[in-house]
XYZ file of C-alpha atoms in Angstrom:
468
model
C 0.000 0.000 0.000
C 1.443 3.431 -0.979
C 2.430 5.831 1.798
C 0.861 9.244 2.195
C 4.087 10.848 0.931
C 4.107 8.642 -2.160
C 0.481 9.601 -2.883
C 1.380 13.284 -2.616
C 4.259 12.768 -5.060
C 2.137 10.892 -7.629
C 0.989 12.528 -10.874
C -2.817 12.255 -11.267
C -2.521 11.527 -14.991
C 0.159 8.833 -15.226
C -0.279 7.629 -11.595
C 3.519 7.511 -11.203
C 6.035 9.654 -9.337
C 6.290 13.097 -10.988
C 8.776 13.419 -13.854
C 9.747 17.015 -14.730
C 6.768 18.466 -12.827
C 5.449 21.898 -13.828
C 3.274 24.239 -11.797
C 0.223 25.883 -13.376
C -1.205 29.329 -12.672
C -3.846 27.700 -10.447
C -1.000 26.253 -8.250
C -1.576 22.608 -9.245
C 1.325 20.474 -10.514
C 1.536 17.749 -13.153
C 4.197 15.987 -15.236
C 5.245 18.145 -18.192
C 4.813 15.341 -20.734
C 1.459 14.318 -19.224
C 0.251 17.930 -19.364
C 1.168 18.317 -23.041
C -0.570 15.033 -23.885
C -3.646 16.091 -21.882
C -3.832 19.489 -23.635
C -3.457 17.911 -27.080
C -6.175 15.362 -26.365
C -8.479 17.928 -24.736
C -7.999 20.575 -27.368
C -7.970 23.347 -24.761
C -5.506 24.716 -22.220
C -6.895 23.908 -18.775
C -5.800 22.331 -15.478
C -6.362 18.556 -15.206
C -7.340 19.046 -11.531
C -9.730 22.014 -11.428
C -10.417 22.494 -15.183
C -9.573 26.178 -14.956
C -8.182 27.938 -18.000
C -4.473 28.519 -17.540
C -1.476 30.068 -19.253
C 0.471 27.901 -21.692
C 3.719 29.210 -20.180
C 3.944 26.452 -17.560
C 6.781 26.896 -15.053
C 9.060 24.031 -13.823
C 8.347 23.089 -10.199
C 11.951 22.685 -9.050
C 11.153 22.042 -5.375
C 8.740 19.215 -6.222
C 11.174 17.716 -8.718
C 14.013 17.637 -6.190
C 11.698 16.058 -3.623
C 10.671 13.338 -6.089
C 14.297 12.570 -6.993
C 15.239 12.240 -3.313
C 12.241 9.959 -2.682
C 13.173 7.684 -5.615
C 16.822 7.476 -4.485
C 15.861 6.507 -0.948
C 13.379 3.933 -2.227
C 16.069 2.453 -4.473
C 18.520 2.282 -1.565
C 15.964 0.539 0.623
C 15.279 -1.981 -2.125
C 18.978 -2.760 -2.615
C 19.672 -3.080 1.113
C 17.994 -6.514 1.169
C 20.565 -7.974 -1.220
C 24.105 -7.192 -0.075
C 26.839 -6.943 -2.678
C 29.878 -9.163 -1.932
C 33.494 -8.708 -2.896
C 34.078 -10.288 -6.308
C 37.542 -11.526 -5.222
C 36.914 -12.845 -1.717
C 33.118 -13.184 -1.456
C 33.221 -11.074 1.707
C 30.982 -8.171 2.648
C 32.111 -4.825 1.294
C 32.638 -2.797 4.462
C 35.378 -0.325 3.514
C 36.091 2.325 0.891
C 39.647 2.755 -0.354
C 40.260 6.501 -0.438
C 43.281 6.117 -2.705
C 41.710 3.880 -5.378
C 38.141 5.202 -4.902
C 36.632 1.697 -4.731
C 34.740 -0.450 -2.228
C 36.725 -3.313 -0.630
C 36.319 -6.067 1.968
C 38.527 -6.689 5.008
C 40.663 -9.208 3.086
C 41.252 -6.634 0.321
C 42.435 -4.152 2.940
C 45.245 -6.511 4.034
C 46.251 -7.438 0.493
C 49.353 -6.185 -1.295
C 47.211 -4.197 -3.740
C 45.952 -1.872 -1.018
C 49.049 -1.804 1.160
C 49.558 1.544 2.917
C 46.250 2.855 1.522
C 43.759 4.920 3.497
C 40.311 3.490 4.172
C 37.017 4.714 5.502
C 33.871 2.810 6.561
C 31.304 2.475 3.767
C 28.659 4.635 5.487
C 31.107 7.409 6.372
C 32.622 7.442 2.891
C 29.184 7.480 1.266
C 28.019 10.366 3.459
C 31.214 12.356 2.848
C 31.142 11.852 -0.903
C 27.426 12.631 -1.117
C 28.079 15.942 0.628
C 30.901 16.581 -1.814
C 28.620 15.837 -4.783
C 25.884 18.019 -3.319
C 28.285 20.954 -3.389
C 29.286 20.141 -6.987
C 25.635 19.627 -7.904
C 24.555 23.095 -6.799
C 26.167 24.980 -9.733
C 24.632 22.458 -12.129
C 21.211 22.925 -10.567
C 21.595 26.689 -10.713
C 22.700 26.437 -14.337
C 19.702 24.222 -15.100
C 17.380 26.730 -13.449
C 18.923 29.545 -15.486
C 18.587 27.549 -18.698
C 14.945 26.730 -17.952
C 14.200 30.381 -17.184
C 15.867 31.494 -20.415
C 14.015 28.779 -22.340
C 10.742 30.036 -20.881
C 11.593 33.543 -22.077
C 12.501 32.126 -25.501
C 9.179 30.260 -25.645
C 7.346 33.467 -24.785
C 9.400 35.381 -27.342
C 8.640 32.817 -30.067
C 4.920 33.099 -29.320
C 5.136 36.896 -29.276
C 6.916 36.919 -32.640
C 3.926 35.163 -34.204
C 1.571 37.650 -32.555
C 3.669 40.556 -33.822
C 3.704 39.165 -37.368
C -0.077 38.629 -37.357
C -0.782 42.120 -35.975
C 1.764 43.861 -38.206
C 0.528 42.073 -41.340
C -3.033 43.112 -40.500
C -1.975 46.749 -40.059
C 0.071 46.715 -43.287
C -2.984 45.472 -45.179
C -5.156 48.153 -43.570
C -2.692 50.903 -44.521
C -2.431 49.652 -48.099
C -6.220 49.399 -48.297
C -6.371 53.116 -47.418
C -3.914 53.823 -50.229
C -5.826 51.588 -52.616
C -9.095 53.331 -51.693
C -7.466 56.708 -52.246
C -6.283 55.597 -55.695
C -9.711 54.173 -56.526
C -11.382 57.427 -55.471
C -8.816 59.499 -57.393
C -9.298 57.331 -60.482
C -13.060 57.712 -60.257
C -12.733 61.496 -59.797
C -10.467 61.899 -62.819
C -12.639 59.708 -65.027
C -15.667 61.733 -63.863
C -13.850 64.944 -64.891
C -13.094 63.378 -68.280
C -16.759 62.370 -68.738
C -17.894 65.862 -67.714
C -15.633 67.467 -70.327
C -16.860 64.930 -72.869
C -20.472 65.832 -72.096
C -19.837 69.586 -72.348
C -17.951 69.393 -75.644
C -20.273 66.774 -77.110
C -23.228 69.048 -76.290
C -21.432 72.010 -77.915
C -20.739 69.943 -81.050
C -24.331 68.709 -81.101
C -25.666 72.283 -81.037
C -23.195 73.288 -83.751
C -24.166 70.337 -85.943
C -27.895 71.053 -85.468
C -27.373 74.706 -86.463
C -25.390 73.679 -89.561
C -28.060 71.133 -90.460
C -30.745 73.849 -90.320
C -28.657 76.194 -92.475
C -27.913 73.406 -94.973
C -31.610 72.539 -95.164
C -32.581 76.203 -95.715
C -29.898 76.756 -98.342
C -30.752 73.493 -100.118
C -34.399 74.584 -100.336
C -33.410 77.942 -101.884
C -31.188 76.241 -104.455
C -33.956 73.827 -105.470
C -36.454 76.685 -105.865
C -34.040 78.722 -108.029
C -33.274 75.673 -110.156
C -37.021 75.119 -110.667
C -37.468 78.755 -111.722
C -34.606 78.369 -114.187
C -36.323 75.365 -115.761
C -39.565 77.331 -116.406
C -40.406 78.905 -119.805
C -38.827 82.242 -120.651
C -41.879 84.370 -119.918
C -42.496 82.779 -116.522
C -38.794 82.924 -115.702
C -38.553 86.615 -116.513
C -41.789 87.400 -114.703
C -40.337 85.850 -111.488
C -36.816 87.035 -112.073
C -36.811 89.793 -109.433
C -37.950 87.481 -106.661
C -35.656 84.709 -107.850
C -32.617 87.030 -107.810
C -33.579 88.229 -104.355
C -33.802 84.605 -103.189
C -30.376 83.902 -104.664
C -28.798 86.494 -102.411
C -27.356 84.345 -99.516
C -27.285 86.030 -96.120
C -25.655 83.103 -94.319
C -22.139 83.659 -93.020
C -19.382 81.102 -93.513
C -19.326 78.668 -90.566
C -16.534 79.163 -88.049
C -14.368 76.206 -87.089
C -14.554 75.542 -83.349
C -11.273 75.829 -81.488
C -10.804 73.846 -78.271
C -13.426 71.377 -79.319
C -11.278 68.307 -78.693
C -10.772 66.645 -75.323
C -7.852 68.168 -73.402
C -5.979 64.887 -73.216
C -2.835 66.565 -71.922
C -4.726 67.949 -68.940
C -5.982 64.494 -67.979
C -2.811 62.501 -68.674
C 0.009 65.025 -68.230
C 2.200 64.006 -65.238
C -0.720 61.927 -64.022
C 1.287 59.797 -61.589
C 3.091 62.846 -60.211
C -0.154 64.774 -59.699
C -1.714 61.830 -57.877
C 1.422 61.455 -55.769
C 1.327 65.182 -55.045
C -2.299 64.987 -53.933
C -1.493 61.949 -51.802
C 0.093 64.340 -49.309
C -3.434 64.924 -48.006
C -3.562 61.407 -46.556
C 0.137 60.661 -46.020
C 1.968 61.872 -42.913
C 5.624 61.739 -41.939
C 6.545 61.460 -38.269
C 10.280 61.984 -37.611
C 10.235 59.648 -34.597
C 8.596 56.216 -34.687
C 8.183 54.608 -31.268
C 9.779 51.200 -30.671
C 7.294 48.773 -29.021
C 10.128 46.339 -28.225
C 11.564 48.845 -25.723
C 8.333 49.895 -23.996
C 7.604 48.892 -20.396
C 4.870 46.184 -20.360
C 2.339 48.590 -18.826
C 2.638 51.064 -21.702
C 0.228 50.781 -24.644
C 1.364 52.079 -28.043
C -0.976 53.131 -30.841
C -1.148 51.012 -33.987
C 0.742 53.606 -36.024
C 3.473 53.797 -33.310
C 3.105 57.570 -32.859
C 1.469 57.788 -29.400
C 1.633 55.966 -26.065
C -0.478 55.842 -22.928
C -0.121 54.259 -19.493
C -2.375 51.218 -19.051
C -3.916 49.702 -15.925
C -1.928 46.452 -15.834
C 1.138 44.827 -17.343
C 0.776 43.087 -20.689
C 2.203 39.599 -21.236
C 5.298 40.593 -23.209
C 8.736 38.932 -23.540
C 11.391 40.241 -21.153
C 13.794 40.931 -24.026
C 17.057 42.824 -23.324
C 15.847 45.975 -25.085
C 12.748 46.376 -22.879
C 12.555 48.632 -19.807
C 11.263 46.658 -16.821
C 11.236 49.027 -13.827
C 10.248 52.460 -15.114
C 7.579 53.487 -17.624
C 10.135 54.287 -20.324
C 10.365 53.726 -24.079
C 12.600 54.788 -26.965
C 12.342 55.876 -30.557
C 13.063 53.160 -33.093
C 15.944 54.991 -34.793
C 19.133 56.219 -33.114
C 21.400 59.032 -34.309
C 25.195 59.168 -34.362
C 25.627 62.193 -36.642
C 23.770 65.160 -38.101
C 20.911 67.330 -36.813
C 17.498 65.988 -35.879
C 14.276 67.546 -34.608
C 10.976 66.189 -33.319
C 7.904 67.554 -31.526
C 6.178 65.750 -28.660
C 2.630 66.617 -27.666
C 2.497 66.378 -23.852
C -0.900 68.051 -23.463
C -2.274 67.865 -19.926
C -0.106 64.917 -18.871
C 1.171 65.572 -15.337
C 4.291 63.378 -15.342
C 6.589 62.970 -18.347
C 10.233 62.858 -19.487
C 11.369 63.880 -22.985
C 14.971 63.762 -24.231
C 17.653 61.372 -25.503
C 19.408 58.296 -24.136
C 22.706 56.638 -25.006
C 22.491 53.244 -26.702
C 24.810 51.603 -24.119
C 22.849 52.660 -21.015
C 21.231 49.706 -19.243
C 17.462 49.382 -19.451
C 16.863 46.845 -16.707
C 16.522 47.696 -13.042
C 17.284 51.049 -11.424
C 19.364 53.221 -13.787
C 18.256 56.637 -12.486
C 21.674 57.668 -11.159
C 23.656 56.407 -14.174
C 24.944 58.787 -16.829
C 23.699 58.475 -20.388
C 20.411 60.436 -20.374
C 19.699 64.103 -21.136
C 16.094 65.233 -20.776
C 13.573 67.700 -19.399
C 10.775 66.453 -17.194
C 7.532 67.665 -15.645
C 6.538 66.391 -12.218
C 4.386 67.849 -9.424
C 3.878 71.058 -11.419
C 7.603 71.724 -11.842
C 9.788 71.627 -14.964
C 13.391 70.475 -14.621
C 16.344 69.612 -16.857
C 18.330 66.536 -15.857
C 21.529 64.817 -16.972
C 22.461 62.222 -14.301
C 24.532 62.054 -12.192
C 24.386 65.866 -11.990
C 21.479 67.283 -9.922
C 18.382 68.477 -11.812
C 18.064 72.134 -12.875
C 14.775 73.879 -12.085
C 13.352 75.611 -15.191
C 11.325 78.827 -15.254
C 8.288 78.223 -17.446
C 5.704 81.014 -17.566
C 3.102 79.250 -19.685
C 2.463 75.511 -19.614
C 3.594 74.068 -22.977
C 1.386 71.686 -24.892
C 4.275 70.632 -27.128
C 7.966 70.102 -26.503
C 10.393 70.484 -29.399
C 13.632 68.489 -29.166
C 16.559 69.555 -31.368
C 19.672 67.369 -31.405
C 22.869 68.535 -33.088
C 24.994 65.430 -32.566
C 28.101 66.760 -34.297
C 28.193 70.025 -32.321
C 27.142 68.357 -29.075
C 23.987 70.412 -28.471
C 20.585 69.242 -27.262
C 17.910 71.967 -27.044
C 14.338 71.997 -25.753
C 11.713 74.634 -26.568
C 7.989 75.400 -26.659
C 7.210 75.836 -30.401
C 3.709 77.262 -29.764
C 5.057 80.177 -27.687
C 8.488 80.263 -29.373
C 10.087 79.895 -25.926
C 13.470 78.326 -25.218
C 13.444 75.951 -22.230
C 16.955 74.527 -21.868
C 20.092 73.502 -23.787
C 22.571 70.748 -22.861
C 26.107 70.719 -24.231
C 27.953 67.417 -24.336
C 30.421 65.648 -26.608
C 28.385 62.695 -27.826
C 30.428 59.596 -28.647
C 27.753 56.973 -29.368
C 24.332 56.525 -30.902
C 21.581 58.501 -29.175
C 17.935 57.430 -29.135
C 14.857 59.597 -28.510
C 13.899 58.860 -24.874
C 10.521 59.175 -23.144
C 8.847 58.378 -19.841
C 5.179 58.653 -18.948
C 3.783 58.067 -15.459
C 0.312 59.579 -15.814
C -2.650 57.845 -17.453
C -4.694 61.029 -17.905
C -3.226 61.962 -21.255
C -1.018 60.152 -23.825
C 2.241 61.388 -25.298
C 2.089 61.816 -29.063
C 4.753 62.279 -31.722
C 3.627 65.059 -34.061
C 3.956 64.753 -37.855
C 5.873 67.203 -40.020
C 4.407 69.165 -42.888
C 5.525 67.511 -46.125
C 5.953 69.074 -49.556
C 7.070 67.932 -53.019
C 9.650 70.065 -54.786
C 10.579 69.709 -58.450
C 14.158 70.594 -59.345
C 15.213 71.139 -62.936
C 18.690 69.853 -63.715
C 20.707 72.071 -65.991
């Protein structure tokens, strides 16, 4: 009959001692292989005990696994104790352990020439001592195994997130192209409608002209036939009607004018058609100088689909803990870093009551507490005060007369200048000077859920240059 301990260490699915047990979000444990088989057969992710829905990211239960391994070892030792192993040379009980040769021996072996002047220890003492020694050597392996399992879990989560990212990004790409396709369809319809309208106007003009000419031709043809009939009459009748016939022969119709501009203005409809459509496309196309990087954002931050705004959510999202991601503060970066040239971007802060806007060095750590480390230059708003900060130097209190709705960041990497201003009031806020030596990324922090931060688009224009 199984002991209470053995029952507690038995998997409910395979009815055997746990092998690689994992713990579910509901706190129940089950063999990893059994759980996978159960999920595949069930077709849904739930606990075999309580049938609750659970996360697929099952976590290894290391404590339970170690307990099961110890139980199996002790059971094996108890089973082997009933059949003693004898010395293969002397058929005596193995009672000693030769410390020099690292082998078990009997009392006869101890006195033999082979083990002369060797050191010995009783079996139980040697076993205990060597087990303690192996326990010490086993600890780094166990720690390494734990690290590998934790990293594997992160890799599993990352692999799943990659598929989610691809699905979401593909959907958004299709939506954006559908907007472009719809614009082109609407533009095509508009231009064809303009062509049809011109066709209708000019066709109507030609119709009226043709009808007028037809009436004049009919009238003139009738006069000619009448004159010809008078000319065919006898001489007396002809001469009697001569005055009226001559009068009829006097044509008052003017020569018809040829219509200019009667043809369709093909050049207007087809000239630089693609360029004109591209030029008009500016109405629906925007350019934002900074695109936010979702792979850097703290899990509680929610980015817009077009990656131009961010807000603070109510709870952390299930996202991979990749090296690029901030994990302690509500920070995020722009997707593109700069290591030369001048760059400018506007950030709409609105009524947000806690924000940071600036730049951050590529090498600065993103995990844990990095507040006192150098590598960030930014202005921030907190508790109604504006400050400029470049750790580890203390913050500088800024005098701001009117609360800005937008913050303009201007980075001149080559000259080592980073300036902040209020573009609406044309007010300078602060300028840092520093010799930059590495790639700098746009840096942001938001700790207020009342209002999002938004990257503002630039006005775009199309210029045509003539090469001479």
